Amino acid sequence: MLRKFQTATHNSGNLAKDLPWGARRAFVAVSRPLELASREVLFHAGDSGDGCYLLRSGVVKAAVIARDGQERLLAVLGPGALIGELALIDDEPRSATISALKTCQLLHLTKAAFFRLADANPQVYRQALKLLAQRLRGANDTVVAQGTVSVSGRVARTFASLADGLGDEQPDGRILLTYKITQNDIAGMAGVARENASRAINDLLREGVLSRAGSFYLIERPADLLDMAEI
Amino acid sequence: MLRKFQTATHNSGNLAKDLPWGARRAFVAVSRPLELASREVLFHAGDSGDGCYLLRSGVVKAAVIARDGQERLLAVLGPGALIGELALIDDEPRSATISALKTCQLLHLTKAAFFRLADANPQVYRQALKLLAQRLRGANDTVVAQGTVSVSGRVARTFASLADGLGDEQPDGRILLTYKITQNDIAGMAGVARENASRAINDLLREGVLSRAGSFYLIERPADLLDMAEI
DNA sequence: CGGAAACTGTGATAGAAATCACAGACACGG
DNA sequence: CCGTGTCTGTGATTTCTATCACAGTTTCCG
């Protein structure tokens, strides 16, 4: 349950930040840097993949294409996020397609390097467990919301989770979403038709819970937004 | 994606089985046995909880009550399953309510004991990571299915996942669900209204994909069931 | 700068699923 | 063994959401 916002700066789904110094330096030391242009794909669902990535800057989306061709977004991830850890851990194919929403800087860590690092440093294991636990909670919440919350509630929920990972909290308590996102992606996250996402967003704008500053969304009343999300 | 069935006997969401001998014995040694009567609740969502449980025998369900009072089942778990590991890992409240569907025998492991064990035995960490990774994949699949698959497909999917964790594969390839489950619980797992679950189940019975032996369901044609689940 | 492509807003309609309303079957506890 | 409560099946109706159909707006690239 999304009880409160944890904006990007004090976000704990953030592997790099919460590691002890030594491990952090080791992490960087054994990894290989990598750049991704906007719209470029890091890997596709179904690919077999070695290793995981740490997002240093930029924004990516994790998406799955359903049988019927619909794109469903599982998450939008910002700086500090760990990417591709599932395949690393269980040796199954990539579970989602990762593509860049803007230019990104990443570090790539091979599977061997990851486990070498982790075995030498149990904190890495604990941190990875924590990260997965958090993602699993989020996924479970989404499952429940899908089945019980209306379209407008799910759209509100989507903004809440965007703010959670990528929001920039202003001194006055409002939260700015620091990157451009289309209604299509919002609809894909909420699991609704694009047209209905549009209607729901406009309702939020009209009610003043949300506003648009240029092409960026700004959450005016975070508390009300959470309330509408019915979480 | 649920490519094939892994019936209970060779189920890998099974912490106890996949641990090396030494750790397994240590696990049992430091844990406290516990019995649960049918319908009894192990813990409620929102409780603060110390430690996790290993299900030795019996069946439990993990459920969340949504704001509107609807019960949504996240999983039905059988022998070998690890329960309550999320709160153990991240110190947040229990994410779901666990209640027994029949008499259960469990082992309780405190948080301190778990981490002592794991620090001494990195295999435990790896195994726990694998388990969470698997659950996360499953949850993500469910999210996608919720948004793109019809009611009848989701009911088929529910039977597939029940078979996955709890099915008993017969020599002839059919899969018997070894415990009594109500339409209400099936509806709760599929995220549909009970009445519609009833209709979908009867369609499956009519098509011969499924049959009922007494009050137990029997999956007659597993391959067709997976196909209808559109996974 | 200018035109094409992508994105957004909004009404109208169609379709799927929830809800309502029962009746019959079962099961199990006194 | 018999009644009471729980579970199941099925029609009718209502509600929500997707889909269709466009027009108006940006954006961005050549």
Coordinates of C-alpha atoms (C1' of nucleotides) in Angstrom, one line a residue:
Chain A
M1 CA 0.0 0.0 0.0
L2 CA 1.3 3.3 -1.0
R3 CA 1.0 5.1 2.3
K4 CA 3.1 8.0 1.5
F5 CA 5.3 9.3 -1.4
Q6 CA 8.9 8.5 -1.5
T7 CA 10.2 10.8 -4.1
A8 CA 13.2 10.0 -6.2
T9 CA 15.7 11.8 -4.0
H10 CA 14.9 9.6 -1.0
N11 CA 13.8 6.6 -2.9
S12 CA 14.7 3.3 -1.4
G13 CA 14.2 1.2 -4.6
N14 CA 17.6 2.4 -5.2
L15 CA 20.4 -0.2 -5.0
A16 CA 23.3 2.1 -5.3
K17 CA 22.3 4.5 -2.6
D18 CA 21.7 2.0 0.2
L19 CA 24.9 0.0 -0.2
P20 CA 27.8 0.5 2.1
W21 CA 30.7 2.5 0.7
G22 CA 33.0 -0.4 0.0
A23 CA 30.5 -2.4 -1.9
R24 CA 29.4 0.6 -3.9
R25 CA 32.9 1.3 -5.1
A26 CA 33.4 -2.3 -5.9
F27 CA 30.2 -2.2 -7.9
V28 CA 31.3 0.6 -10.0
A29 CA 34.8 -0.9 -10.4
V30 CA 33.7 -4.2 -11.9
S31 CA 30.9 -2.8 -14.2
R32 CA 31.0 -1.5 -17.7
P33 CA 29.4 1.8 -18.6
L34 CA 26.9 2.0 -21.4
E35 CA 24.8 4.7 -23.0
L36 CA 21.3 4.4 -24.4
A37 CA 19.6 6.9 -26.8
S38 CA 16.0 7.9 -26.3
R39 CA 13.6 5.2 -27.5
E40 CA 16.4 2.7 -27.8
V41 CA 15.8 -0.8 -26.4
L42 CA 18.1 -2.3 -23.8
F43 CA 16.6 -5.8 -24.2
H44 CA 13.4 -7.4 -25.2
A45 CA 11.2 -9.7 -23.2
G46 CA 12.2 -13.3 -24.0
D47 CA 15.8 -12.5 -24.7
S48 CA 18.2 -14.5 -22.7
G49 CA 20.4 -12.1 -20.9
D50 CA 23.5 -12.1 -18.9
G51 CA 23.8 -9.7 -16.0
C52 CA 22.0 -6.7 -14.8
Y53 CA 22.1 -2.9 -15.2
L54 CA 22.3 0.0 -12.9
L55 CA 20.6 3.2 -14.2
R56 CA 22.8 6.1 -13.5
S57 CA 20.9 8.8 -15.3
G58 CA 17.8 9.0 -17.5
V59 CA 14.5 7.2 -17.4
V60 CA 13.4 3.8 -18.8
K61 CA 10.2 1.9 -19.0
A62 CA 9.6 -1.8 -18.4
A63 CA 6.9 -3.1 -20.6
V64 CA 5.3 -6.3 -21.8
I65 CA 3.5 -6.8 -25.1
A66 CA 0.4 -8.9 -24.5
R67 CA -0.8 -11.5 -27.0
D68 CA -3.3 -9.1 -28.4
G69 CA -0.6 -6.5 -29.1
Q70 CA -1.4 -4.2 -26.2
E71 CA 1.5 -2.8 -24.4
R72 CA 1.3 -2.9 -20.7
L73 CA 3.9 -0.9 -18.6
L74 CA 5.1 -2.5 -15.5
A75 CA 7.2 0.4 -14.3
V76 CA 8.9 3.6 -15.2
L77 CA 12.3 3.7 -13.6
G78 CA 14.6 6.5 -12.8
P79 CA 18.2 7.1 -11.7
G80 CA 19.5 4.5 -9.2
A81 CA 17.2 1.8 -10.3
L82 CA 18.4 -1.8 -10.8
I83 CA 17.3 -3.3 -14.1
G84 CA 17.3 -6.8 -15.4
E85 CA 17.8 -8.4 -12.0
L86 CA 15.2 -11.1 -12.4
A87 CA 17.0 -12.9 -15.2
L88 CA 20.2 -12.5 -13.3
I89 CA 18.8 -14.3 -10.4
D90 CA 16.8 -17.1 -11.9
D91 CA 18.4 -17.7 -15.3
E92 CA 15.1 -17.4 -17.0
P93 CA 14.6 -15.2 -20.1
R94 CA 14.1 -11.4 -19.7
S95 CA 10.6 -10.9 -18.3
A96 CA 10.0 -7.4 -19.8
T97 CA 11.3 -5.1 -22.5
I98 CA 13.3 -2.2 -21.3
S99 CA 13.4 0.9 -23.4
A100 CA 14.7 4.4 -22.8
L101 CA 12.3 7.3 -22.4
K102 CA 15.2 9.7 -22.6
T103 CA 19.0 9.4 -23.0
C104 CA 20.3 7.1 -20.3
Q105 CA 23.6 6.2 -18.7
L106 CA 23.9 2.7 -17.4
L107 CA 26.4 0.4 -15.8
H108 CA 26.4 -3.2 -16.8
L109 CA 27.3 -6.0 -14.4
T110 CA 27.7 -9.6 -15.5
K111 CA 26.1 -12.4 -13.6
A112 CA 29.5 -13.7 -12.5
A113 CA 30.6 -10.3 -11.2
F114 CA 27.3 -9.8 -9.4
F115 CA 27.6 -13.0 -7.4
R116 CA 31.3 -12.6 -6.8
L117 CA 30.5 -9.2 -5.3
A118 CA 27.5 -10.5 -3.3
D119 CA 29.3 -13.5 -1.9
A120 CA 32.0 -11.2 -0.6
N121 CA 29.5 -8.8 0.8
P122 CA 26.2 -10.1 2.3
Q123 CA 24.9 -6.6 2.4
V124 CA 24.4 -6.8 -1.4
Y125 CA 22.2 -9.9 -0.9
R126 CA 20.2 -8.2 1.7
Q127 CA 19.8 -5.1 -0.4
A128 CA 18.8 -7.1 -3.4
L129 CA 16.2 -9.0 -1.3
K130 CA 14.8 -5.8 -0.1
L131 CA 14.5 -4.4 -3.6
L132 CA 12.7 -7.5 -4.8
A133 CA 10.4 -7.5 -1.8
Q134 CA 9.5 -3.9 -2.5
R135 CA 8.7 -4.7 -6.2
L136 CA 6.7 -7.7 -5.2
R137 CA 4.6 -5.6 -2.8
G138 CA 4.0 -3.1 -5.6
A139 CA 3.1 -5.8 -8.0
N140 CA 0.6 -7.3 -5.6
D141 CA -0.9 -3.9 -4.9
T142 CA -1.3 -3.5 -8.6
V143 CA -3.1 -6.8 -9.0
V144 CA -5.5 -5.9 -6.2
A145 CA -6.1 -2.4 -7.7
Q146 CA -6.7 -3.8 -11.2
G147 CA -9.6 -5.9 -9.9
T148 CA -11.2 -3.5 -7.5
V149 CA -10.5 0.1 -8.5
S150 CA -12.2 2.1 -11.2
V151 CA -10.5 3.5 -14.3
S152 CA -10.1 7.0 -12.7
G153 CA -8.8 5.5 -9.5
R154 CA -6.2 3.5 -11.4
V155 CA -5.1 6.6 -13.3
A156 CA -4.7 8.4 -10.0
R157 CA -2.7 5.4 -8.8
T158 CA -0.5 5.6 -11.8
F159 CA 0.4 9.2 -11.1
A160 CA 1.1 8.2 -7.5
S161 CA 3.5 5.5 -8.5
L162 CA 5.2 7.8 -11.1
A163 CA 5.7 10.4 -8.3
D164 CA 7.0 7.7 -6.1
G165 CA 9.9 6.8 -8.3
L166 CA 10.5 9.9 -10.3
G167 CA 8.8 12.8 -8.6
D168 CA 10.7 15.8 -7.4
E169 CA 9.2 17.2 -4.3
Q170 CA 9.0 20.9 -4.1
P171 CA 9.5 22.9 -0.9
D172 CA 5.7 23.6 -0.9
G173 CA 4.9 19.9 -1.0
R174 CA 3.8 19.7 -4.6
I175 CA 5.5 17.0 -6.7
L176 CA 6.9 17.6 -10.1
L177 CA 7.2 14.7 -12.6
T178 CA 10.6 15.5 -14.0
Y179 CA 10.2 14.0 -17.5
K180 CA 7.7 14.0 -20.3
I181 CA 5.3 11.1 -20.4
T182 CA 2.5 10.5 -23.0
Q183 CA -1.1 9.6 -22.2
N184 CA -0.4 6.4 -24.0
D185 CA 2.2 5.3 -21.4
I186 CA 0.0 6.4 -18.6
A187 CA -2.8 4.4 -20.0
G188 CA -0.4 1.4 -20.4
M189 CA 0.5 1.7 -16.8
A190 CA -3.0 2.0 -15.5
G191 CA -4.2 -0.8 -17.8
V192 CA -6.9 1.3 -19.4
A193 CA -7.7 2.6 -22.9
R194 CA -5.9 5.7 -23.9
E195 CA -9.1 7.7 -24.5
N196 CA -10.3 6.9 -21.0
A197 CA -7.0 7.8 -19.5
S198 CA -7.3 11.1 -21.2
R199 CA -10.8 11.7 -19.7
A200 CA -9.5 10.7 -16.2
I201 CA -6.5 13.0 -16.4
N202 CA -8.7 15.9 -17.4
D203 CA -10.9 15.2 -14.5
L204 CA -7.9 15.4 -12.2
L205 CA -6.8 18.6 -13.9
R206 CA -10.3 20.1 -13.5
E207 CA -10.4 19.2 -9.8
G208 CA -7.0 20.8 -9.3
V209 CA -5.4 17.7 -7.9
L210 CA -3.0 17.8 -10.9
S211 CA -1.7 20.5 -13.2
R212 CA 0.4 20.7 -16.2
A213 CA 3.5 22.9 -16.2
G214 CA 4.5 23.0 -19.9
S215 CA 4.6 19.4 -20.9
F216 CA 5.3 18.2 -17.3
Y217 CA 2.7 17.1 -14.9
L218 CA 2.7 18.6 -11.4
I219 CA 0.9 16.9 -8.5
E220 CA -0.8 19.8 -6.7
R221 CA -2.4 17.8 -3.8
P222 CA -0.5 14.6 -3.3
A223 CA -2.7 13.6 -0.3
D224 CA -5.9 13.9 -2.4
L225 CA -4.3 11.9 -5.2
L226 CA -3.5 9.0 -2.9
D227 CA -7.0 9.2 -1.6
M228 CA -8.5 8.9 -5.1
A229 CA -6.3 6.0 -5.8
E230 CA -8.2 4.2 -3.1
I231 CA -5.1 2.4 -2.0
Chain B
M1 CA 4.7 -16.9 -18.6
L2 CA 3.4 -20.2 -17.5
R3 CA 5.0 -22.3 -20.2
K4 CA 4.5 -25.7 -18.6
F5 CA 3.1 -27.0 -15.4
Q6 CA 5.3 -27.7 -12.5
T7 CA 3.2 -29.8 -10.2
A8 CA 3.7 -29.7 -6.5
T9 CA 6.1 -32.6 -6.4
H10 CA 8.6 -30.9 -8.6
N11 CA 7.7 -27.5 -7.6
S12 CA 10.6 -25.0 -7.3
G13 CA 8.8 -22.3 -5.3
N14 CA 9.8 -24.6 -2.6
L15 CA 12.4 -23.3 -0.2
A16 CA 13.0 -26.4 1.8
K17 CA 13.5 -28.7 -1.1
D18 CA 16.2 -26.8 -2.9
L19 CA 18.4 -26.0 0.0
P20 CA 21.5 -28.0 0.6
W21 CA 21.4 -30.6 3.3
G22 CA 23.2 -28.8 6.0
A23 CA 21.1 -25.6 5.7
R24 CA 17.9 -27.6 5.7
R25 CA 18.8 -29.4 8.9
A26 CA 19.8 -26.1 10.4
F27 CA 16.5 -24.6 9.3
V28 CA 14.5 -27.2 11.1
A29 CA 16.7 -27.1 14.1
V30 CA 16.2 -23.4 14.8
S31 CA 12.5 -23.2 14.0
R32 CA 9.5 -23.7 16.2
P33 CA 6.6 -26.0 15.0
L34 CA 3.1 -24.7 14.9
E35 CA -0.3 -26.0 13.9
L36 CA -3.2 -24.2 12.3
A37 CA -6.8 -25.4 12.1
S38 CA -8.8 -25.1 8.9
R39 CA -10.1 -21.5 8.5
E40 CA -7.7 -20.2 11.2
V41 CA -5.8 -17.1 10.3
L42 CA -2.0 -17.1 10.7
F43 CA -1.7 -13.3 10.4
H44 CA -3.6 -10.4 8.9
A45 CA -2.5 -7.9 6.4
G46 CA -1.2 -4.8 8.2
D47 CA 0.0 -6.8 11.2
S48 CA 3.6 -6.2 12.2
G49 CA 5.3 -9.6 12.1
D50 CA 8.5 -11.1 13.1
G51 CA 9.8 -13.9 11.1
C52 CA 8.5 -16.2 8.4
Y53 CA 6.9 -19.6 8.2
L54 CA 7.6 -22.8 6.3
L55 CA 4.5 -24.7 5.3
R56 CA 5.1 -28.4 6.0
S57 CA 1.7 -29.8 5.3
G58 CA -1.7 -28.4 4.4
V59 CA -2.9 -25.5 2.2
V60 CA -3.2 -21.8 2.9
K61 CA -4.4 -18.8 1.0
A62 CA -2.8 -15.4 0.8
A63 CA -5.5 -12.7 0.4
V64 CA -6.0 -9.0 0.6
I65 CA -9.3 -7.3 1.4
A66 CA -9.7 -4.3 -0.9
R67 CA -11.3 -1.1 0.3
D68 CA -14.7 -2.1 -1.1
G69 CA -14.6 -5.3 0.9
Q70 CA -13.9 -7.6 -1.9
E71 CA -11.4 -10.4 -1.2
R72 CA -8.7 -10.8 -3.7
L73 CA -6.5 -14.0 -3.5
L74 CA -2.9 -13.6 -4.4
A75 CA -2.0 -17.2 -4.1
V76 CA -2.9 -20.6 -2.8
L77 CA 0.1 -22.2 -1.3
G78 CA 0.9 -25.9 -0.6
P79 CA 3.5 -27.9 1.3
G80 CA 7.1 -26.5 1.0
A81 CA 6.0 -22.9 0.5
L82 CA 7.7 -20.1 2.4
I83 CA 5.2 -17.7 3.9
G84 CA 5.6 -14.2 5.3
E85 CA 9.0 -13.6 3.8
L86 CA 8.2 -10.1 2.6
A87 CA 7.8 -8.6 6.1
L88 CA 10.8 -10.5 7.2
I89 CA 13.0 -8.9 4.5
D90 CA 11.8 -5.3 4.5
D91 CA 10.4 -4.8 8.0
E92 CA 7.1 -3.5 6.6
P93 CA 3.7 -4.8 7.8
R94 CA 2.4 -8.0 6.6
S95 CA 1.2 -7.5 3.0
A96 CA -1.5 -10.1 3.0
T97 CA -3.7 -12.2 5.2
I98 CA -2.8 -15.8 5.4
S99 CA -5.5 -18.3 6.4
A100 CA -5.6 -22.1 6.4
L101 CA -7.8 -23.9 3.8
K102 CA -7.2 -27.1 5.7
T103 CA -5.3 -28.2 8.8
C104 CA -1.7 -27.1 8.4
Q105 CA 1.6 -27.8 10.0
L106 CA 4.1 -25.0 9.9
L107 CA 7.6 -24.1 11.1
H108 CA 8.2 -20.6 12.4
L109 CA 11.5 -18.9 12.0
T110 CA 12.3 -15.6 13.7
K111 CA 13.9 -12.8 11.7
A112 CA 17.1 -13.1 13.7
A113 CA 17.3 -16.8 13.2
F114 CA 16.7 -16.4 9.5
F115 CA 19.5 -13.9 8.9
R116 CA 21.9 -15.8 11.2
L117 CA 21.3 -18.9 9.0
A118 CA 21.6 -17.0 5.8
D119 CA 24.7 -15.1 6.7
A120 CA 26.3 -18.5 7.5
N121 CA 25.1 -19.9 4.3
P122 CA 24.9 -17.8 1.2
Q123 CA 22.9 -20.5 -0.5
V124 CA 20.0 -19.4 1.6
Y125 CA 20.2 -15.9 0.2
R126 CA 20.4 -17.2 -3.3
Q127 CA 17.5 -19.4 -2.8
A128 CA 15.4 -16.7 -1.2
L129 CA 16.2 -14.4 -4.1
K130 CA 15.2 -17.0 -6.6
L131 CA 11.9 -17.5 -4.7
L132 CA 11.1 -13.8 -4.8
A133 CA 12.1 -13.5 -8.4
Q134 CA 9.7 -16.3 -9.3
R135 CA 6.9 -14.7 -7.3
L136 CA 7.6 -11.4 -9.0
R137 CA 7.4 -12.9 -12.4
G138 CA 4.1 -14.5 -11.5
A139 CA 2.7 -11.2 -10.1
N140 CA 3.8 -9.4 -13.3
D141 CA 2.1 -12.0 -15.4
T142 CA -1.0 -11.6 -13.4
V143 CA -0.9 -7.8 -13.9
V144 CA -0.7 -8.2 -17.6
A145 CA -3.3 -10.9 -17.7
Q146 CA -5.7 -8.8 -15.7
G147 CA -5.6 -6.1 -18.3
T148 CA -5.7 -8.1 -21.5
V149 CA -7.4 -11.4 -20.9
S150 CA -11.1 -12.1 -20.8
V151 CA -12.9 -13.5 -17.8
S152 CA -13.0 -17.0 -19.1
G153 CA -9.3 -16.8 -19.9
R154 CA -8.5 -15.6 -16.4
V155 CA -10.4 -18.4 -14.9
A156 CA -8.5 -20.9 -17.0
R157 CA -5.3 -19.1 -15.9
T158 CA -6.4 -19.6 -12.3
F159 CA -6.7 -23.3 -12.7
A160 CA -3.3 -23.3 -14.3
S161 CA -1.7 -21.6 -11.4
L162 CA -3.5 -23.8 -8.9
A163 CA -2.3 -26.9 -10.7
D164 CA 1.2 -25.3 -10.7
G165 CA 1.5 -25.2 -7.0
L166 CA -0.9 -27.9 -5.8
G167 CA -1.7 -30.2 -8.6
D168 CA -1.0 -33.9 -8.5
E169 CA 0.0 -35.1 -11.9
Q170 CA -1.4 -38.5 -12.8
P171 CA 0.4 -41.1 -14.9
D172 CA -1.9 -40.3 -17.8
G173 CA -0.9 -36.6 -17.7
R174 CA -4.1 -35.3 -16.2
I175 CA -3.7 -33.1 -13.1
L176 CA -5.8 -33.5 -9.9
L177 CA -6.3 -30.6 -7.6
T178 CA -5.8 -32.2 -4.3
Y179 CA -8.0 -30.1 -2.1
K180 CA -11.4 -28.6 -2.1
I181 CA -11.7 -25.1 -3.3
T182 CA -14.9 -23.0 -3.6
Q183 CA -15.9 -20.9 -6.6
N184 CA -15.6 -17.9 -4.4
D185 CA -11.9 -18.5 -4.0
I186 CA -11.5 -19.2 -7.7
A187 CA -13.3 -16.0 -8.5
G188 CA -11.1 -14.2 -6.0
M189 CA -8.0 -15.4 -7.6
A190 CA -9.2 -14.6 -11.1
G191 CA -10.4 -11.2 -10.1
V192 CA -13.9 -11.8 -11.4
A193 CA -17.4 -11.9 -10.0
R194 CA -18.4 -15.3 -8.4
E195 CA -21.3 -15.7 -10.8
N196 CA -19.1 -15.2 -13.8
A197 CA -16.5 -17.6 -12.5
S198 CA -19.3 -20.2 -12.2
R199 CA -20.3 -19.7 -15.8
A200 CA -16.7 -19.9 -17.0
I201 CA -16.0 -23.1 -15.0
N202 CA -19.1 -24.7 -16.5
D203 CA -17.9 -23.8 -20.0
L204 CA -14.6 -25.6 -19.2
L205 CA -16.5 -28.6 -17.8
R206 CA -18.7 -28.7 -20.9
E207 CA -15.7 -28.5 -23.2
G208 CA -14.0 -31.3 -21.3
V209 CA -10.9 -29.4 -20.5
L210 CA -11.9 -29.8 -16.8
S211 CA -13.9 -32.3 -14.9
R212 CA -15.0 -32.7 -11.3
A213 CA -14.2 -35.8 -9.3
G214 CA -16.4 -35.6 -6.3
S215 CA -15.6 -32.1 -5.0
F216 CA -12.2 -32.1 -6.5
Y217 CA -11.3 -30.6 -9.8
L218 CA -9.4 -32.6 -12.4
I219 CA -7.7 -31.0 -15.3
E220 CA -8.3 -33.3 -18.2
R221 CA -6.3 -31.5 -20.9
P222 CA -3.6 -29.3 -19.4
A223 CA -2.3 -28.1 -22.7
D224 CA -5.6 -26.8 -23.8
L225 CA -6.1 -25.1 -20.5
L226 CA -2.8 -23.2 -20.9
D227 CA -3.9 -22.3 -24.3
M228 CA -7.2 -20.9 -23.2
A229 CA -5.3 -18.9 -20.5
E230 CA -3.7 -17.0 -23.4
I231 CA -0.4 -16.7 -21.5
Chain C
dC1 C1' 9.6 27.3 -41.4
dG2 C1' 6.4 24.3 -42.7
dG3 C1' 4.5 20.0 -43.1
dA4 C1' 3.9 15.3 -41.3
dA5 C1' 3.6 12.5 -37.5
dA6 C1' 2.5 12.0 -33.1
dC7 C1' -0.3 13.3 -29.3
dT8 C1' -4.7 14.9 -27.2
dG9 C1' -9.9 15.7 -26.4
dT10 C1' -14.6 14.3 -26.8
dG11 C1' -18.9 12.4 -28.4
dA12 C1' -21.4 8.2 -29.9
dT13 C1' -21.9 3.3 -29.8
dA14 C1' -21.0 -1.5 -28.7
dG15 C1' -19.7 -5.1 -25.7
dA16 C1' -18.2 -7.3 -21.7
dA17 C1' -18.7 -8.0 -17.0
dA18 C1' -20.9 -6.8 -12.6
dT19 C1' -24.9 -6.9 -10.1
dC20 C1' -29.4 -8.4 -8.9
dA21 C1' -32.6 -12.0 -8.0
dC22 C1' -33.6 -16.3 -7.2
dA23 C1' -34.0 -21.6 -7.0
dG24 C1' -31.9 -25.8 -6.4
dA25 C1' -28.0 -28.8 -4.4
dC26 C1' -25.0 -30.0 -0.7
dA27 C1' -23.0 -30.7 3.5
dC28 C1' -22.7 -31.0 8.2
dG29 C1' -24.0 -30.2 13.0
dG30 C1' -27.3 -30.8 16.4
Chain D
dC1 C1' -32.1 -37.5 9.7
dC2 C1' -33.5 -33.2 9.0
dG3 C1' -33.0 -28.2 9.0
dT4 C1' -29.9 -24.3 8.2
dG5 C1' -26.3 -22.3 6.2
dT6 C1' -23.2 -22.4 2.5
dC7 C1' -22.3 -23.2 -2.1
dT8 C1' -23.8 -23.4 -7.0
dG9 C1' -26.3 -22.4 -11.6
dT10 C1' -28.7 -19.2 -14.5
dG11 C1' -31.6 -15.6 -16.4
dA12 C1' -32.4 -10.4 -16.7
dT13 C1' -30.7 -5.9 -16.1
dT14 C1' -27.4 -2.2 -15.4
dT15 C1' -23.0 -0.2 -15.4
dC16 C1' -18.7 0.5 -16.9
dT17 C1' -15.1 0.5 -20.2
dA18 C1' -13.4 -0.3 -24.8
dT19 C1' -13.9 0.9 -29.3
dC20 C1' -14.9 3.8 -33.1
dA21 C1' -14.6 8.2 -35.3
dC22 C1' -12.8 12.4 -35.9
dA23 C1' -11.1 17.3 -35.1
dG24 C1' -7.9 20.1 -32.9
dT25 C1' -2.9 20.5 -31.0
dT26 C1' 1.7 19.9 -30.4
dT27 C1' 6.2 18.5 -31.6
dC28 C1' 9.9 17.8 -34.1
dC29 C1' 12.6 17.0 -38.0
dG30 C1' 14.1 18.0 -42.7

